[in-house]
Amino acid sequence: MRVVVTGGAGFLGSHLCDALVARGDDVVCIDNLVTGSHDNVAHLFGHRFTFVEHDVSNHVWVPGEVDAVLHFASPASPRDYLEMPIQTLKVGSLGTHNTLGLAKAKGATFMLASTSEVYGDPQVHPQPESYWGHVNPVGPRGVYDEAKRFAEAMTMAYHRYHGLDTRIVRFFNTYGPRMRPGDGRVVSNFIVQALAGDPITVYGDGNQTRSFGYVDDTVRGVLALLDSSEHDPLNIGNPGEFTVRELAEIVIELTGSTSSIVCEPLPVDDPTQRQPDITRARELLGWEPEVALRDGLVSTIEHFRHL
Ligand code: UDP
């Protein structure tokens, strides 16, 4: 297949490019490098891999045949999308429209990288795909949540109205090598702080929960979904649920750090709990995560040690 990956130089996108190239696909990676980096894909040059520096919120065109368009471009860390609210809204809305247009013109399959943030601060736990969510549209996080909700609606409209072959994957917190040390997410922050012996910054009381999926499991889920014919949204995440304080303690233990834990203010609209219901992924794809949090953290810590 010839596959276009937007956001292909980002954390998740670059692992996806690796997996596509490894299975013999040709990859065209489009990225404007606002949160992505050449370093994430430098090893792919010369291996059925083309890089195009472009912002997909503007018109997108790729010459030649294309079999699939995977729209993974967006700031994804709360710190990033709070700093780039308008770009985040644009890449989720205009970027999704442009990449859907590319897929339609090429007769290609389209996949949208969506998010558990469409569930907002969920009042149903764990979250099945059938849950409509509890999002504050005008709060600071709304720029990401609503962009992705619009993107899902636009994707379904292209599917229903144009008959486009579409996929929607809803990711839960994903971690692993190539996370940016300064991206502000909890796993990268805690590892960087622990390795430096700095205080671990727990926001709020640390009793809020997240469910952390290792990037290799996530990418395996993406490929399984791409190869399926499932048009409805699908959760891809690891149901292992931890409080943020538990995560801090595990990171301290695995790094052998002397760091203390300090509490800082909880960001506005920070979800109190999050856990994927992956029944549909299990039934439709035969997919489930294989990497336990501690094992994935060991690999991730190793990556950060060598930066
Ligand atoms: N968090 C924290 N300390 C940090 C960074 C994040 O306690 O240094 C918390 C954050 O408030 C949230 C959780 O960890 O409750 C996950 O945050 P992250 O930014 O990784 O992603 P989110 O799941 O909120 O999109």
mmCIF file of C-alpha atoms and ligand atoms in Angstrom:
data_model
loop_
_atom_site.group_PDB
_atom_site.id
_atom_site.type_symbol
_atom_site.label_atom_id
_atom_site.label_comp_id
_atom_site.label_asym_id
_atom_site.label_seq_id
_atom_site.Cartn_x
_atom_site.Cartn_y
_atom_site.Cartn_z
ATOM 1 C CA MET A 1 0.000 0.000 0.000
ATOM 2 C CA ARG A 2 0.976 3.640 -0.404
ATOM 3 C CA VAL A 3 -0.020 5.376 2.800
ATOM 4 C CA VAL A 4 -0.106 9.079 3.705
ATOM 5 C CA VAL A 5 0.464 9.730 7.419
ATOM 6 C CA THR A 6 -0.193 13.277 8.620
ATOM 7 C CA GLY A 7 1.642 14.027 11.848
ATOM 8 C CA GLY A 8 4.013 11.238 10.847
ATOM 9 C CA ALA A 9 6.997 12.933 12.502
ATOM 10 C CA GLY A 10 5.234 13.087 15.864
ATOM 11 C CA PHE A 11 5.452 10.651 18.756
ATOM 12 C CA LEU A 12 2.653 8.280 17.760
ATOM 13 C CA GLY A 13 2.812 9.073 14.037
ATOM 14 C CA SER A 14 6.493 8.158 13.764
ATOM 15 C CA HIS A 15 5.961 4.779 15.436
ATOM 16 C CA LEU A 16 3.115 4.217 12.989
ATOM 17 C CA CYS A 17 5.402 5.112 10.048
ATOM 18 C CA ASP A 18 7.950 2.592 11.391
ATOM 19 C CA ALA A 19 5.327 -0.158 11.499
ATOM 20 C CA LEU A 20 4.011 0.625 7.997
ATOM 21 C CA VAL A 21 7.498 0.656 6.456
ATOM 22 C CA ALA A 22 8.354 -2.566 8.330
ATOM 23 C CA ARG A 23 5.393 -4.342 6.779
ATOM 24 C CA GLY A 24 6.366 -3.208 3.283
ATOM 25 C CA ASP A 25 4.154 -0.177 2.722
ATOM 26 C CA ASP A 26 5.339 3.041 1.056
ATOM 27 C CA VAL A 27 4.859 5.984 3.404
ATOM 28 C CA VAL A 28 4.381 9.670 2.640
ATOM 29 C CA CYS A 29 4.772 11.540 5.929
ATOM 30 C CA ILE A 30 3.325 15.059 6.106
ATOM 31 C CA ASP A 31 4.184 17.136 9.156
ATOM 32 C CA ASN A 32 4.624 20.837 9.886
ATOM 33 C CA LEU A 33 7.032 20.001 12.744
ATOM 34 C CA VAL A 34 5.318 22.177 15.366
ATOM 35 C CA THR A 35 5.365 19.271 17.807
ATOM 36 C CA GLY A 36 6.947 16.608 15.572
ATOM 37 C CA SER A 37 10.635 16.316 14.765
ATOM 38 C CA HIS A 38 12.937 15.151 11.972
ATOM 39 C CA ASP A 39 14.763 13.124 14.623
ATOM 40 C CA ASN A 40 11.750 10.822 14.986
ATOM 41 C CA VAL A 41 11.887 9.758 11.319
ATOM 42 C CA ALA A 42 15.528 10.350 10.274
ATOM 43 C CA HIS A 43 16.180 6.571 10.312
ATOM 44 C CA LEU A 44 13.387 6.026 7.760
ATOM 45 C CA PHE A 45 14.900 8.091 4.945
ATOM 46 C CA GLY A 46 15.908 5.787 2.100
ATOM 47 C CA HIS A 47 13.364 3.122 3.168
ATOM 48 C CA ARG A 48 10.167 3.599 1.118
ATOM 49 C CA PHE A 49 9.672 6.845 3.019
ATOM 50 C CA THR A 50 9.021 10.402 1.818
ATOM 51 C CA PHE A 51 8.839 13.420 4.077
ATOM 52 C CA VAL A 52 6.846 16.540 3.201
ATOM 53 C CA GLU A 53 6.944 19.578 5.503
ATOM 54 C CA HIS A 54 3.433 21.006 5.283
ATOM 55 C CA ASP A 55 0.576 22.219 7.484
ATOM 56 C CA VAL A 56 -2.469 20.128 6.577
ATOM 57 C CA SER A 57 -4.786 22.924 7.750
ATOM 58 C CA ASN A 58 -3.948 24.297 4.287
ATOM 59 C CA HIS A 59 -4.834 22.503 1.059
ATOM 60 C CA VAL A 60 -3.195 19.079 0.828
ATOM 61 C CA TRP A 61 -2.173 17.329 -2.364
ATOM 62 C CA VAL A 62 -0.055 14.228 -2.899
ATOM 63 C CA PRO A 63 0.786 13.199 -6.480
ATOM 64 C CA GLY A 64 0.311 9.576 -7.539
ATOM 65 C CA GLU A 65 -1.746 6.727 -6.157
ATOM 66 C CA VAL A 66 -2.693 6.673 -2.492
ATOM 67 C CA ASP A 67 -4.357 3.701 -0.793
ATOM 68 C CA ALA A 68 -4.816 5.135 2.697
ATOM 69 C CA VAL A 69 -4.729 8.531 4.415
ATOM 70 C CA LEU A 70 -4.103 8.378 8.159
ATOM 71 C CA HIS A 71 -4.783 11.762 9.768
ATOM 72 C CA PHE A 72 -2.645 11.823 12.913
ATOM 73 C CA ALA A 73 -1.577 15.480 12.874
ATOM 74 C CA SER A 74 -2.493 17.516 15.958
ATOM 75 C CA PRO A 75 -0.954 18.842 19.120
ATOM 76 C CA ALA A 76 -1.957 16.134 21.618
ATOM 77 C CA SER A 77 -0.481 17.145 24.955
ATOM 78 C CA PRO A 78 -2.705 19.484 27.000
ATOM 79 C CA ARG A 79 0.233 21.882 27.377
ATOM 80 C CA ASP A 80 0.681 21.993 23.589
ATOM 81 C CA TYR A 81 -2.941 22.488 22.708
ATOM 82 C CA LEU A 82 -3.407 25.144 25.377
ATOM 83 C CA GLU A 83 -0.436 27.019 23.862
ATOM 84 C CA MET A 84 -1.718 26.495 20.292
ATOM 85 C CA PRO A 85 -5.499 26.641 20.647
ATOM 86 C CA ILE A 86 -6.237 27.957 17.177
ATOM 87 C CA GLN A 87 -3.841 25.627 15.337
ATOM 88 C CA THR A 88 -5.394 22.755 17.294
ATOM 89 C CA LEU A 89 -8.899 23.750 16.224
ATOM 90 C CA LYS A 90 -7.739 24.239 12.642
ATOM 91 C CA VAL A 91 -5.913 20.935 12.246
ATOM 92 C CA GLY A 92 -8.872 19.061 13.745
ATOM 93 C CA SER A 93 -11.421 20.834 11.555
ATOM 94 C CA LEU A 94 -9.788 22.190 8.359
ATOM 95 C CA GLY A 95 -7.042 19.554 8.477
ATOM 96 C CA THR A 96 -9.595 16.774 8.728
ATOM 97 C CA HIS A 97 -11.633 18.260 5.882
ATOM 98 C CA ASN A 98 -8.550 18.601 3.664
ATOM 99 C CA THR A 99 -7.299 15.083 4.331
ATOM 100 C CA LEU A 100 -10.777 13.629 3.827
ATOM 101 C CA GLY A 101 -10.809 15.464 0.500
ATOM 102 C CA LEU A 102 -7.471 13.901 -0.422
ATOM 103 C CA ALA A 103 -8.758 10.419 0.489
ATOM 104 C CA LYS A 104 -11.925 10.974 -1.556
ATOM 105 C CA ALA A 105 -9.978 12.196 -4.600
ATOM 106 C CA LYS A 106 -7.675 9.155 -4.424
ATOM 107 C CA GLY A 107 -10.381 6.595 -3.588
ATOM 108 C CA ALA A 108 -8.319 5.854 -0.470
ATOM 109 C CA THR A 109 -9.280 4.578 2.956
ATOM 110 C CA PHE A 110 -9.266 7.345 5.592
ATOM 111 C CA MET A 111 -8.419 6.989 9.261
ATOM 112 C CA LEU A 112 -8.950 9.674 11.883
ATOM 113 C CA ALA A 113 -6.820 9.634 15.026
ATOM 114 C CA SER A 114 -9.392 10.661 17.608
ATOM 115 C CA THR A 115 -9.159 10.643 21.369
ATOM 116 C CA SER A 116 -10.676 9.664 24.688
ATOM 117 C CA GLU A 117 -11.003 13.431 25.193
ATOM 118 C CA VAL A 118 -14.239 13.194 23.189
ATOM 119 C CA TYR A 119 -15.628 11.700 26.433
ATOM 120 C CA GLY A 120 -14.551 14.846 28.344
ATOM 121 C CA ASP A 121 -14.779 14.408 32.122
ATOM 122 C CA PRO A 122 -16.727 11.161 31.802
ATOM 123 C CA GLN A 123 -19.746 10.333 33.909
ATOM 124 C CA VAL A 124 -19.786 6.750 32.623
ATOM 125 C CA HIS A 125 -16.895 4.519 33.699
ATOM 126 C CA PRO A 126 -15.188 2.760 31.957
ATOM 127 C CA GLN A 127 -15.998 4.495 28.677
ATOM 128 C CA PRO A 128 -17.567 2.455 25.851
ATOM 129 C CA GLU A 129 -17.680 3.939 22.358
ATOM 130 C CA SER A 130 -21.454 4.370 22.740
ATOM 131 C CA TYR A 131 -20.939 7.029 25.460
ATOM 132 C CA TRP A 132 -21.564 10.549 24.067
ATOM 133 C CA GLY A 133 -19.312 12.282 26.542
ATOM 134 C CA HIS A 134 -19.314 15.203 28.960
ATOM 135 C CA VAL A 135 -17.284 17.990 27.385
ATOM 136 C CA ASN A 136 -17.088 21.680 28.292
ATOM 137 C CA PRO A 137 -17.033 23.242 24.807
ATOM 138 C CA VAL A 138 -15.892 26.677 26.017
ATOM 139 C CA GLY A 139 -13.292 25.578 28.577
ATOM 140 C CA PRO A 140 -9.567 25.648 27.692
ATOM 141 C CA ARG A 141 -9.516 21.935 26.778
ATOM 142 C CA GLY A 142 -12.505 22.419 24.482
ATOM 143 C CA VAL A 143 -10.149 23.400 21.645
ATOM 144 C CA TYR A 144 -8.889 19.827 21.423
ATOM 145 C CA ASP A 145 -12.034 17.977 22.491
ATOM 146 C CA GLU A 146 -14.379 19.835 20.175
ATOM 147 C CA ALA A 147 -11.931 19.766 17.247
ATOM 148 C CA LYS A 148 -11.803 15.985 17.538
ATOM 149 C CA ARG A 149 -15.582 15.718 17.984
ATOM 150 C CA PHE A 150 -16.058 17.824 14.845
ATOM 151 C CA ALA A 151 -13.451 15.669 13.074
ATOM 152 C CA GLU A 152 -15.390 12.521 13.970
ATOM 153 C CA ALA A 153 -18.642 14.087 12.719
ATOM 154 C CA MET A 154 -16.956 15.154 9.459
ATOM 155 C CA THR A 155 -15.462 11.691 8.977
ATOM 156 C CA MET A 156 -18.846 10.021 9.459
ATOM 157 C CA ALA A 157 -20.421 12.534 7.039
ATOM 158 C CA TYR A 158 -17.875 11.611 4.338
ATOM 159 C CA HIS A 159 -18.587 7.971 5.032
ATOM 160 C CA ARG A 160 -22.359 8.352 4.850
ATOM 161 C CA TYR A 161 -22.636 11.001 2.133
ATOM 162 C CA HIS A 162 -19.665 10.146 -0.112
ATOM 163 C CA GLY A 163 -19.398 6.457 0.725
ATOM 164 C CA LEU A 164 -15.775 6.956 1.788
ATOM 165 C CA ASP A 165 -14.147 3.969 3.492
ATOM 166 C CA THR A 166 -13.361 5.455 6.916
ATOM 167 C CA ARG A 167 -11.988 4.457 10.339
ATOM 168 C CA ILE A 168 -12.076 6.372 13.627
ATOM 169 C CA VAL A 169 -9.738 5.354 16.423
ATOM 170 C CA ARG A 170 -10.103 6.857 19.905
ATOM 171 C CA PHE A 171 -6.771 6.730 21.712
ATOM 172 C CA PHE A 172 -6.389 6.766 25.458
ATOM 173 C CA ASN A 173 -3.192 8.025 27.119
ATOM 174 C CA THR A 174 -0.335 6.602 25.062
ATOM 175 C CA TYR A 175 3.310 6.658 26.153
ATOM 176 C CA GLY A 176 6.665 5.334 25.046
ATOM 177 C CA PRO A 177 10.005 6.284 23.520
ATOM 178 C CA ARG A 178 10.079 9.542 21.473
ATOM 179 C CA MET A 179 7.739 11.459 23.775
ATOM 180 C CA ARG A 180 9.170 14.962 23.992
ATOM 181 C CA PRO A 181 10.796 15.545 27.380
ATOM 182 C CA GLY A 182 9.107 18.940 27.624
ATOM 183 C CA ASP A 183 5.717 18.076 26.198
ATOM 184 C CA GLY A 184 4.096 18.414 29.603
ATOM 185 C CA ARG A 185 2.327 15.069 29.703
ATOM 186 C CA VAL A 186 2.325 13.128 32.918
ATOM 187 C CA VAL A 187 4.531 10.195 31.877
ATOM 188 C CA SER A 188 7.271 12.326 30.298
ATOM 189 C CA ASN A 189 7.139 14.913 33.098
ATOM 190 C CA PHE A 190 7.441 12.313 35.859
ATOM 191 C CA ILE A 191 10.293 10.425 34.175
ATOM 192 C CA VAL A 192 12.258 13.603 33.430
ATOM 193 C CA GLN A 193 11.742 14.847 37.000
ATOM 194 C CA ALA A 194 12.640 11.475 38.556
ATOM 195 C CA LEU A 195 15.824 11.103 36.507
ATOM 196 C CA ALA A 196 16.918 14.633 37.462
ATOM 197 C CA GLY A 197 16.067 14.102 41.152
ATOM 198 C CA ASP A 198 13.611 17.003 40.931
ATOM 199 C CA PRO A 199 10.259 17.025 42.735
ATOM 200 C CA ILE A 200 7.515 15.053 40.950
ATOM 201 C CA THR A 201 4.675 17.474 40.168
ATOM 202 C CA VAL A 202 1.341 15.829 40.945
ATOM 203 C CA TYR A 203 -1.541 18.081 39.905
ATOM 204 C CA GLY A 204 -4.459 18.242 42.340
ATOM 205 C CA ASP A 205 -4.616 15.484 44.962
ATOM 206 C CA GLY A 206 -3.334 12.881 42.492
ATOM 207 C CA ASN A 207 -6.453 10.719 42.881
ATOM 208 C CA GLN A 208 -7.540 11.329 39.276
ATOM 209 C CA THR A 209 -7.027 8.242 37.131
ATOM 210 C CA ARG A 210 -5.662 7.512 33.686
ATOM 211 C CA SER A 211 -5.130 4.259 31.765
ATOM 212 C CA PHE A 212 -1.758 4.140 30.035
ATOM 213 C CA GLY A 213 -1.181 2.272 26.783
ATOM 214 C CA TYR A 214 2.288 1.467 25.474
ATOM 215 C CA VAL A 215 2.884 2.810 21.978
ATOM 216 C CA ASP A 216 3.680 -0.606 20.404
ATOM 217 C CA ASP A 217 0.301 -1.954 21.530
ATOM 218 C CA THR A 218 -1.387 1.184 20.216
ATOM 219 C CA VAL A 219 0.237 0.927 16.773
ATOM 220 C CA ARG A 220 -0.691 -2.763 16.536
ATOM 221 C CA GLY A 221 -4.283 -1.726 17.219
ATOM 222 C CA VAL A 222 -4.146 0.969 14.534
ATOM 223 C CA LEU A 223 -2.964 -1.503 11.882
ATOM 224 C CA ALA A 224 -5.603 -4.050 12.899
ATOM 225 C CA LEU A 225 -8.299 -1.391 12.588
ATOM 226 C CA LEU A 226 -6.933 -0.177 9.246
ATOM 227 C CA ASP A 227 -7.034 -3.732 7.900
ATOM 228 C CA SER A 228 -10.609 -4.245 9.153
ATOM 229 C CA SER A 229 -13.751 -2.723 7.669
ATOM 230 C CA GLU A 230 -15.040 -1.116 10.882
ATOM 231 C CA HIS A 231 -16.437 2.379 10.325
ATOM 232 C CA ASP A 232 -17.722 3.168 13.797
ATOM 233 C CA PRO A 233 -15.339 4.678 16.384
ATOM 234 C CA LEU A 234 -13.147 2.213 18.234
ATOM 235 C CA ASN A 235 -11.333 2.636 21.559
ATOM 236 C CA ILE A 236 -7.659 1.648 21.558
ATOM 237 C CA GLY A 237 -6.166 1.796 25.030
ATOM 238 C CA ASN A 238 -4.989 -0.268 27.970
ATOM 239 C CA PRO A 239 -7.721 -0.803 30.613
ATOM 240 C CA GLY A 240 -5.123 -0.914 33.409
ATOM 241 C CA GLU A 241 -6.196 2.131 35.462
ATOM 242 C CA PHE A 242 -3.889 3.997 37.843
ATOM 243 C CA THR A 243 -4.156 7.145 39.918
ATOM 244 C CA VAL A 244 -1.652 9.846 39.020
ATOM 245 C CA ARG A 245 -0.132 9.431 42.489
ATOM 246 C CA GLU A 246 0.335 5.696 41.869
ATOM 247 C CA LEU A 247 2.072 6.522 38.598
ATOM 248 C CA ALA A 248 4.416 8.904 40.445
ATOM 249 C CA GLU A 249 5.298 6.185 42.956
ATOM 250 C CA ILE A 250 5.937 3.591 40.234
ATOM 251 C CA VAL A 251 8.183 5.978 38.285
ATOM 252 C CA ILE A 252 10.163 6.806 41.451
ATOM 253 C CA GLU A 253 10.588 3.089 42.146
ATOM 254 C CA LEU A 254 11.619 2.124 38.581
ATOM 255 C CA THR A 255 14.117 4.969 38.243
ATOM 256 C CA GLY A 256 15.498 4.456 41.757
ATOM 257 C CA SER A 257 14.999 8.189 42.222
ATOM 258 C CA THR A 258 15.228 10.189 45.434
ATOM 259 C CA SER A 259 12.605 12.659 44.167
ATOM 260 C CA SER A 260 9.840 13.814 46.484
ATOM 261 C CA ILE A 261 6.223 14.333 45.390
ATOM 262 C CA VAL A 262 4.822 17.885 45.392
ATOM 263 C CA CYS A 263 1.228 18.911 44.681
ATOM 264 C CA GLU A 264 0.446 21.648 42.151
ATOM 265 C CA PRO A 265 -2.931 23.078 41.077
ATOM 266 C CA LEU A 266 -5.177 20.843 39.003
ATOM 267 C CA PRO A 267 -5.647 22.185 35.445
ATOM 268 C CA VAL A 268 -9.156 23.424 34.545
ATOM 269 C CA ASP A 269 -11.539 20.649 33.401
ATOM 270 C CA ASP A 270 -8.934 17.926 34.078
ATOM 271 C CA PRO A 271 -10.915 14.650 33.787
ATOM 272 C CA THR A 272 -11.286 12.873 37.144
ATOM 273 C CA GLN A 273 -11.227 9.378 35.681
ATOM 274 C CA ARG A 274 -10.519 7.652 32.396
ATOM 275 C CA GLN A 275 -10.511 3.990 31.420
ATOM 276 C CA PRO A 276 -11.253 2.425 28.035
ATOM 277 C CA ASP A 277 -13.877 -0.241 27.556
ATOM 278 C CA ILE A 278 -12.132 -2.282 24.839
ATOM 279 C CA THR A 279 -14.811 -4.947 24.381
ATOM 280 C CA ARG A 280 -15.343 -3.928 20.747
ATOM 281 C CA ALA A 281 -11.628 -3.909 19.886
ATOM 282 C CA ARG A 282 -11.334 -7.397 21.395
ATOM 283 C CA GLU A 283 -14.380 -8.718 19.518
ATOM 284 C CA LEU A 284 -13.918 -6.984 16.154
ATOM 285 C CA LEU A 285 -10.119 -7.015 15.851
ATOM 286 C CA GLY A 286 -9.026 -9.702 18.289
ATOM 287 C CA TRP A 287 -6.796 -6.921 19.665
ATOM 288 C CA GLU A 288 -5.819 -6.302 23.238
ATOM 289 C CA PRO A 289 -2.807 -4.698 24.889
ATOM 290 C CA GLU A 290 0.126 -6.912 25.843
ATOM 291 C CA VAL A 291 2.546 -4.513 27.564
ATOM 292 C CA ALA A 292 1.983 -3.935 31.293
ATOM 293 C CA LEU A 293 2.586 -0.413 32.609
ATOM 294 C CA ARG A 294 5.782 -1.295 34.482
ATOM 295 C CA ASP A 295 7.317 -2.995 31.430
ATOM 296 C CA GLY A 296 6.433 -0.121 29.131
ATOM 297 C CA LEU A 297 7.770 2.386 31.631
ATOM 298 C CA VAL A 298 11.102 0.552 31.820
ATOM 299 C CA SER A 299 11.541 0.941 28.029
ATOM 300 C CA THR A 300 10.422 4.562 28.154
ATOM 301 C CA ILE A 301 12.762 5.398 31.048
ATOM 302 C CA GLU A 302 15.626 3.810 29.080
ATOM 303 C CA HIS A 303 14.834 6.144 26.163
ATOM 304 C CA PHE A 304 14.877 9.213 28.434
ATOM 305 C CA ARG A 305 18.137 8.142 30.099
ATOM 306 C CA HIS A 306 19.880 8.291 26.720
ATOM 307 C CA LEU A 307 18.652 11.728 25.633
HETATM 308 N N1 UDP B 1 -0.429 15.529 35.571
HETATM 309 C C1 UDP B 1 0.258 15.651 36.770
HETATM 310 N N2 UDP B 1 1.517 16.154 36.760
HETATM 311 C C2 UDP B 1 2.155 16.503 35.613
HETATM 312 C C3 UDP B 1 1.477 16.364 34.381
HETATM 313 C C4 UDP B 1 0.183 15.889 34.397
HETATM 314 O O1 UDP B 1 -0.278 15.332 37.845
HETATM 315 O O2 UDP B 1 3.324 16.939 35.705
HETATM 316 C C5 UDP B 1 -1.792 14.973 35.600
HETATM 317 C C6 UDP B 1 -2.835 15.785 34.846
HETATM 318 O O3 UDP B 1 -3.394 16.774 35.685
HETATM 319 C C7 UDP B 1 -3.827 14.705 34.478
HETATM 320 C C8 UDP B 1 -2.962 13.470 34.273
HETATM 321 O O4 UDP B 1 -1.740 13.729 34.947
HETATM 322 O O5 UDP B 1 -4.722 14.458 35.548
HETATM 323 C C9 UDP B 1 -2.663 13.166 32.810
HETATM 324 O O6 UDP B 1 -2.207 14.348 32.216
HETATM 325 P P1 UDP B 1 -1.628 14.419 30.744
HETATM 326 O O7 UDP B 1 -1.225 15.834 30.509
HETATM 327 O O8 UDP B 1 -0.596 13.377 30.542
HETATM 328 O O9 UDP B 1 -2.818 14.024 29.770
HETATM 329 P P2 UDP B 1 -4.429 14.062 29.837
HETATM 330 O O10 UDP B 1 -4.825 12.679 30.168
HETATM 331 O O11 UDP B 1 -4.875 15.031 30.889
HETATM 332 O O12 UDP B 1 -4.804 14.478 28.468
#
